[in-house]
Amino acid sequence: MANNKKTQRLQFSRKFTKEGISPYDQFEYDYRTSVIKNPTGEVVFEMNNVEVPKQWSQIATDILAQKYFRKAGVPQPDGSLGRETSVKQVAHRMANCWRVWGERYGYFETEKDAQIFYEELAYSILNQSCVPNSPQWFNTGLHESYGITGKPQGHYYVDANDGVLKKSANAYERPQPHACFILSVNDDLVNDGGIMDLWIREARIFKYGSGVGTNFSQIRGSGEKLSGGGTSSGLMSFLKIGDRSAGAIKSGGTTRRAAKMVCLDLDHPEVLEFINWKVEEEKKVAALVAAGYDNSYEGEAYATVAGQNSNNSLRIPNEFFKVLEEDGDWELKSRTDGRVMKKVPAREVWNKIAYAAWRCADPGTQYDTTINEWHTCPKGGRINASNPCSEYMFLDNTACNLASINLRKFFNEETNTIDVEGIEYISRLWTVVLEISVLMAQFPSKEVAQLSYDYRTLGLGFANLGTILMLSGIAYDSEKARAIAGAVTAIMTGTTYKTSAEMASFLGPFAKYKENASDMLRVMHNHRAAAYDAEEAYEELSIKPIGLKAKYCPEYLLTAATKAWDDAVQLGEKYGYRNAQTTVIAPTGTIGLVMDCDTTGVEPDFALVKFKKLSGGGYFKIINGAVPPALKNLGYAQNEIDAIIKYAVGAASFEGAPFINPQTLSEKGFTAEEINKLNSAAKSAFEIGFLFNKFTLGEPCLQRLGFNETAYNDWNFSLLEALGFSDDEIDAANNYVC
């Protein structure tokens, strides 16, 4: 790596905003009421006069109001302290905070560049083009904008001025903007870094809205000897404590759940118990539900059993699959001396994993060998674990802050093309945001503060991939879709590493770059080889990835993808990289909703018909917004599209329905008023059978029709069947109405 540093710092041009016009004035706004009810209809949250751009849906408004608005300590016009009420306040406090820290530490070439940076960020948040992970919404800018400090909570940071690790003076002067943490745990009960200390470190993370993953493979298995005599109670007994601790904490001080990942190596002596943990707990839930307990996820049945507050994953090395193919035995080894404690047929282990995944979706599988062969910093140690959603894979005791691009904002529906320049621009802009976020952050332990400062990992990703594929009329499970997804990801990731190298040119590379330079450049070369689909160019990989297939990829995307990686490698070889990692693709479960994404992360759409929430409460059924243009792109005529949409959504009325319609219902004894109630309720119905009950029609109606209280209160009671309609008739009417 060359030592000569470039003197020019970051410069920005405008893409979304206009000189002299506030980004906040580029939108029209609504004042809305946000009401959120639980399944029983009880109002659990209500707020009036929530200011959002008109383009925002009611669901995006609700997420903002309930989850992301600061609820206390915000100066009000009358001089009192209250809560945030406008998205403008939130966009300003975050974008301003990033600008302030960036200016303070010399990221921008000029003050004008800093102002453009701020305005472009504010616009991209308001326009739902790209937003940061939830902890930024919770914590970032509270000090700069409102003077909020808060009592210190035991956090640490590394001061960039002198490189010294220091304890935070308060809770918000340095925010906790990172969503993803990986913590280590030692085989020790009460000392620092041990089991009980882990629950404290996790609590600091959960409190500020973040999630954590840990590999527990160092913990002795049940029956292993203790230094003071006796034997260990085993890993599973301690995992149950951590599960309860996480369940007691609402993340970020809201109703967002604590996010926790438990990883375990496949050779741990208690791995079979770990695989079956949630399977057995689900059986207990079934028994409790059968006994009459509430079966909702927040209900008493699930609250009673263990294991419901974490995702579980197994770390599986390539060696296991070799043993599996040979139909051999897999060895489970002691944690203290490495001796073989038990041998289990590999086929039995694999079958248990598959059954558990089918039965309760846990544990997941993480392929340890492949993960570590793509590790940019192996000199710092192995990758042992991930964050709760498994997108962030890096060293123990590190953290990653995320942001996600809404791909639909960079897709032209008229030409079916992706705005490559827009993707490159937004990727560079937000890579800088995430790097500045490392600079300003505080962390839940000394170790995490130091290593996060030393490696500076970032996590830019995207959402709405499934939507742009549907808009194009391209099947999600197709070679063409995979090529487009690969190209978009290559453009984004190549651009972020290029930006990281650009920042390294004047700020210097991350602290541990020098000792990992050859490994990191090898990984960068492998990424470039994948972009070119140059199989012979891969270096030190046991399993070669599937490259970007030119046969299926639009030429303009292929050209941009290969150029992005040429630039990233060329600049990185010259200056190094500011960040050890720059991209992850998160599930975007909450921020995807605040961006009004039809699809989250890399996922396909889950339904063609959805329910749209109304500002005054209630829902109505709509076709997925991507369906009509997709049908047009597939060559359907407008009248055919209209018919398909009507069939998919349903008529939302019994008028004209086969077998069950106003005429037949009237003959069965329904009044005109009751039929009107059914028509009104049909707009939000999944099945018509759900409408014919005492809640929609009232008990007097059912009693007049000849049914007593015992009959219609029976959960197995079907009014339509009782009235003499056959299953075929009910199905036909249901297909028409719903």
Tab-separated table of C-alpha atoms in Angstrom, residues 113-365:
chain	number	residue	atom	x	y	z
A	113	ASP	CA	-19.937	20.031	0.509
A	114	ALA	CA	-21.105	19.507	4.092
A	115	GLN	CA	-24.340	21.408	3.380
A	116	ILE	CA	-25.048	19.411	0.225
A	117	PHE	CA	-24.342	16.216	2.176
A	118	TYR	CA	-26.889	17.254	4.826
A	119	GLU	CA	-29.601	18.285	2.357
A	120	GLU	CA	-29.242	15.177	0.182
A	121	LEU	CA	-29.535	12.974	3.275
A	122	ALA	CA	-32.620	14.794	4.562
A	123	TYR	CA	-34.241	14.396	1.139
A	124	SER	CA	-33.409	10.697	0.866
A	125	ILE	CA	-35.032	10.032	4.263
A	126	LEU	CA	-38.180	12.059	3.450
A	127	ASN	CA	-38.409	10.441	0.003
A	128	GLN	CA	-37.950	6.945	1.514
A	129	SER	CA	-34.962	6.367	-0.813
A	130	CYS	CA	-32.544	5.174	1.866
A	131	VAL	CA	-32.792	5.146	5.646
A	132	PRO	CA	-30.600	3.936	8.533
A	133	ASN	CA	-31.201	1.091	10.966
A	134	SER	CA	-33.600	1.585	13.862
A	135	PRO	CA	-31.054	2.561	16.570
A	136	GLN	CA	-30.140	5.659	14.541
A	137	TRP	CA	-33.808	6.716	14.598
A	138	PHE	CA	-33.941	6.059	18.350
A	139	ASN	CA	-30.694	7.732	19.392
A	140	THR	CA	-28.905	9.822	16.755
A	141	GLY	CA	-28.968	13.618	17.061
A	142	LEU	CA	-30.829	13.809	20.378
A	143	HIS	CA	-27.901	15.656	21.915
A	144	GLU	CA	-27.127	17.958	18.952
A	145	SER	CA	-30.754	18.926	18.287
A	146	TYR	CA	-32.360	18.845	21.736
A	147	GLY	CA	-29.500	18.916	24.229
A	148	ILE	CA	-30.548	15.553	25.650
A	149	THR	CA	-27.753	13.832	27.561
A	150	GLY	CA	-29.101	11.163	29.908
A	151	LYS	CA	-27.307	9.311	32.676
A	152	PRO	CA	-24.232	7.280	31.666
A	153	GLN	CA	-25.019	3.612	31.119
A	154	GLY	CA	-21.554	2.053	31.228
A	155	HIS	CA	-20.666	2.660	27.563
A	156	TYR	CA	-17.199	3.236	26.083
A	157	TYR	CA	-15.715	4.866	22.996
A	158	VAL	CA	-12.341	5.488	21.413
A	159	ASP	CA	-11.556	9.200	21.085
A	160	ALA	CA	-10.439	9.809	17.498
A	161	ASN	CA	-8.384	12.813	18.631
A	162	ASP	CA	-5.900	10.770	20.643
A	163	GLY	CA	-6.875	7.144	20.033
A	164	VAL	CA	-7.547	6.576	23.746
A	165	LEU	CA	-10.347	4.322	25.022
A	166	LYS	CA	-12.635	6.339	27.323
A	167	LYS	CA	-15.818	5.891	29.330
A	168	SER	CA	-18.877	7.781	28.096
A	169	ALA	CA	-19.900	10.771	30.193
A	170	ASN	CA	-23.606	10.404	29.351
A	171	ALA	CA	-26.085	8.416	27.281
A	172	TYR	CA	-26.583	10.527	24.139
A	173	GLU	CA	-23.670	12.896	23.482
A	174	ARG	CA	-22.281	9.882	21.676
A	175	PRO	CA	-25.250	7.801	20.492
A	176	GLN	CA	-25.512	4.043	20.022
A	177	PRO	CA	-26.260	3.952	16.272
A	178	HIS	CA	-25.241	0.331	15.705
A	179	ALA	CA	-27.955	-2.286	15.199
A	180	CYS	CA	-25.742	-5.359	15.075
A	181	PHE	CA	-23.393	-6.640	17.750
A	182	ILE	CA	-21.385	-9.825	18.138
A	183	LEU	CA	-20.175	-10.520	21.688
A	184	SER	CA	-17.872	-13.206	23.033
A	185	VAL	CA	-18.461	-15.220	26.180
A	186	ASN	CA	-15.846	-17.029	28.250
A	187	ASP	CA	-16.333	-20.274	30.139
A	188	ASP	CA	-16.524	-18.385	33.424
A	189	LEU	CA	-19.515	-17.785	35.654
A	190	VAL	CA	-19.138	-14.339	37.230
A	191	ASN	CA	-15.974	-12.564	36.040
A	192	ASP	CA	-15.701	-9.977	33.276
A	193	GLY	CA	-16.343	-11.564	29.892
A	194	GLY	CA	-18.098	-14.530	31.493
A	195	ILE	CA	-21.644	-15.857	31.386
A	196	MET	CA	-23.374	-13.545	33.874
A	197	ASP	CA	-21.446	-10.544	32.581
A	198	LEU	CA	-22.796	-11.313	29.107
A	199	TRP	CA	-26.388	-10.697	30.230
A	200	ILE	CA	-25.376	-7.227	31.464
A	201	ARG	CA	-23.623	-6.379	28.183
A	202	GLU	CA	-26.630	-7.656	26.235
A	203	ALA	CA	-28.983	-5.505	28.322
A	204	ARG	CA	-27.072	-2.344	27.356
A	205	ILE	CA	-27.466	-3.314	23.708
A	206	PHE	CA	-31.175	-4.151	23.940
A	207	LYS	CA	-31.987	-0.966	25.882
A	208	TYR	CA	-30.895	1.233	22.975
A	209	GLY	CA	-32.701	-0.759	20.303
A	210	SER	CA	-29.973	-3.077	18.994
A	211	GLY	CA	-29.452	-6.838	18.682
A	212	VAL	CA	-26.625	-9.198	19.604
A	213	GLY	CA	-25.252	-12.596	18.632
A	214	THR	CA	-22.831	-14.845	20.517
A	215	ASN	CA	-21.189	-18.199	19.942
A	216	PHE	CA	-21.555	-20.190	23.178
A	217	SER	CA	-19.277	-23.055	22.165
A	218	GLN	CA	-16.678	-22.282	24.846
A	219	ILE	CA	-19.175	-23.120	27.609
A	220	ARG	CA	-18.671	-26.586	29.053
A	221	GLY	CA	-21.226	-29.255	28.310
A	222	SER	CA	-23.315	-30.992	30.938
A	223	GLY	CA	-21.194	-33.347	33.029
A	224	GLU	CA	-17.808	-31.822	32.212
A	225	LYS	CA	-15.576	-31.358	35.246
A	226	LEU	CA	-15.249	-28.008	37.055
A	227	SER	CA	-11.937	-26.733	38.472
A	228	GLY	CA	-13.309	-26.704	42.031
A	229	GLY	CA	-14.679	-30.231	41.806
A	230	GLY	CA	-18.081	-31.390	40.701
A	231	THR	CA	-19.497	-31.151	37.183
A	232	SER	CA	-20.995	-28.447	34.999
A	233	SER	CA	-24.757	-28.001	34.812
A	234	GLY	CA	-24.251	-27.565	31.093
A	235	LEU	CA	-24.781	-25.022	28.371
A	236	MET	CA	-28.555	-25.378	28.048
A	237	SER	CA	-29.188	-24.329	31.657
A	238	PHE	CA	-27.398	-21.024	31.011
A	239	LEU	CA	-29.073	-20.426	27.648
A	240	LYS	CA	-32.418	-20.490	29.426
A	241	ILE	CA	-31.257	-17.657	31.717
A	242	GLY	CA	-30.214	-15.541	28.723
A	243	ASP	CA	-33.539	-16.269	27.060
A	244	ARG	CA	-35.455	-14.928	30.075
A	245	SER	CA	-33.223	-11.875	30.328
A	246	ALA	CA	-33.859	-10.967	26.684
A	247	GLY	CA	-37.592	-11.552	27.068
A	248	ALA	CA	-37.789	-9.092	29.942
A	249	ILE	CA	-36.331	-6.223	27.898
A	250	LYS	CA	-38.218	-4.219	25.304
A	251	SER	CA	-35.624	-3.005	22.830
A	252	GLY	CA	-35.125	0.736	22.512
A	253	GLY	CA	-37.635	1.443	25.289
A	254	THR	CA	-40.472	0.575	22.897
A	255	THR	CA	-42.530	-2.518	22.198
A	256	ARG	CA	-39.827	-3.703	19.796
A	257	ARG	CA	-38.538	-7.067	21.059
A	258	ALA	CA	-34.955	-7.701	22.113
A	259	ALA	CA	-33.054	-9.363	19.248
A	260	LYS	CA	-30.697	-12.193	20.184
A	261	MET	CA	-28.740	-14.856	18.264
A	262	VAL	CA	-27.331	-18.003	19.861
A	263	CYS	CA	-24.674	-19.798	17.787
A	264	LEU	CA	-23.167	-23.175	18.592
A	265	ASP	CA	-20.420	-25.203	16.912
A	266	LEU	CA	-21.629	-28.546	15.599
A	267	ASP	CA	-19.101	-30.494	17.699
A	268	HIS	CA	-20.319	-29.162	21.073
A	269	PRO	CA	-21.263	-32.010	23.456
A	270	GLU	CA	-24.795	-30.607	23.935
A	271	VAL	CA	-25.461	-29.913	20.260
A	272	LEU	CA	-28.288	-32.486	19.982
A	273	GLU	CA	-30.130	-30.911	22.926
A	274	PHE	CA	-29.582	-27.499	21.312
A	275	ILE	CA	-31.007	-28.687	17.983
A	276	ASN	CA	-34.122	-30.024	19.694
A	277	TRP	CA	-34.553	-27.156	22.177
A	278	LYS	CA	-37.302	-25.261	20.400
A	279	VAL	CA	-38.889	-28.459	19.043
A	280	GLU	CA	-39.553	-29.634	22.594
A	281	GLU	CA	-40.686	-26.189	23.741
A	282	GLU	CA	-43.192	-26.005	20.870
A	283	LYS	CA	-44.694	-29.296	22.067
A	284	LYS	CA	-45.239	-27.675	25.467
A	285	VAL	CA	-46.944	-24.732	23.770
A	286	ALA	CA	-49.302	-27.121	21.961
A	287	ALA	CA	-50.193	-28.765	25.261
A	288	LEU	CA	-50.853	-25.405	26.925
A	289	VAL	CA	-53.007	-24.228	24.018
A	290	ALA	CA	-54.982	-27.474	24.182
A	291	ALA	CA	-55.561	-26.675	27.860
A	292	GLY	CA	-57.072	-23.317	26.896
A	293	TYR	CA	-54.146	-20.894	27.171
A	294	ASP	CA	-53.760	-18.004	24.705
A	295	ASN	CA	-51.804	-19.165	21.623
A	296	SER	CA	-50.758	-15.732	20.302
A	297	TYR	CA	-47.032	-15.050	20.197
A	298	GLU	CA	-47.326	-12.552	23.059
A	299	GLY	CA	-49.758	-14.843	24.890
A	300	GLU	CA	-49.302	-16.862	28.053
A	301	ALA	CA	-48.479	-20.177	26.356
A	302	TYR	CA	-45.365	-18.882	24.602
A	303	ALA	CA	-44.430	-16.701	27.588
A	304	THR	CA	-44.371	-19.812	29.766
A	305	VAL	CA	-41.910	-21.898	27.742
A	306	ALA	CA	-38.196	-21.334	27.088
A	307	GLY	CA	-36.235	-20.455	23.969
A	308	GLN	CA	-38.629	-17.929	22.416
A	309	ASN	CA	-36.392	-14.853	22.604
A	310	SER	CA	-33.507	-15.873	20.362
A	311	ASN	CA	-32.714	-17.094	16.898
A	312	ASN	CA	-30.553	-20.223	17.064
A	313	SER	CA	-27.902	-21.233	14.527
A	314	LEU	CA	-25.374	-24.024	14.083
A	315	ARG	CA	-21.843	-23.403	12.835
A	316	ILE	CA	-21.188	-26.225	10.360
A	317	PRO	CA	-17.702	-26.812	8.881
A	318	ASN	CA	-17.076	-28.431	5.490
A	319	GLU	CA	-15.594	-31.390	7.354
A	320	PHE	CA	-19.076	-32.388	8.534
A	321	PHE	CA	-20.383	-32.739	4.990
A	322	LYS	CA	-17.464	-34.968	4.100
A	323	VAL	CA	-18.346	-37.237	7.037
A	324	LEU	CA	-22.017	-37.067	6.037
A	325	GLU	CA	-21.277	-38.122	2.453
A	326	GLU	CA	-19.199	-41.035	3.762
A	327	ASP	CA	-22.058	-41.958	6.149
A	328	GLY	CA	-19.645	-41.765	9.072
A	329	ASP	CA	-19.855	-40.737	12.713
A	330	TRP	CA	-19.614	-37.127	13.860
A	331	GLU	CA	-17.546	-36.482	16.976
A	332	LEU	CA	-18.774	-34.304	19.860
A	333	LYS	CA	-15.833	-32.961	21.835
A	334	SER	CA	-15.150	-31.762	25.364
A	335	ARG	CA	-14.678	-28.030	25.792
A	336	THR	CA	-11.947	-28.394	28.406
A	337	ASP	CA	-9.538	-30.891	26.861
A	338	GLY	CA	-10.861	-31.596	23.379
A	339	ARG	CA	-11.383	-35.303	23.933
A	340	VAL	CA	-14.192	-37.073	22.098
A	341	MET	CA	-17.160	-37.400	24.460
A	342	LYS	CA	-19.592	-39.001	22.061
A	343	LYS	CA	-19.913	-40.172	18.468
A	344	VAL	CA	-23.196	-39.723	16.622
A	345	PRO	CA	-24.022	-40.845	13.063
A	346	ALA	CA	-23.685	-37.735	10.872
A	347	ARG	CA	-26.896	-38.735	9.099
A	348	GLU	CA	-28.764	-38.662	12.409
A	349	VAL	CA	-27.427	-35.185	13.207
A	350	TRP	CA	-28.396	-33.882	9.754
A	351	ASN	CA	-31.877	-35.392	9.950
A	352	LYS	CA	-32.454	-33.803	13.371
A	353	ILE	CA	-31.384	-30.408	11.985
A	354	ALA	CA	-33.747	-30.781	9.026
A	355	TYR	CA	-36.661	-31.897	11.202
A	356	ALA	CA	-36.161	-29.057	13.684
A	357	ALA	CA	-35.998	-26.484	10.876
A	358	TRP	CA	-39.248	-27.884	9.464
A	359	ARG	CA	-40.929	-28.109	12.847
A	360	CYS	CA	-40.084	-24.677	14.275
A	361	ALA	CA	-37.721	-22.885	11.819
A	362	ASP	CA	-34.738	-23.207	14.181
A	363	PRO	CA	-31.836	-23.790	14.268
A	364	GLY	CA	-30.500	-22.102	11.161
A	365	THR	CA	-27.262	-23.185	9.542
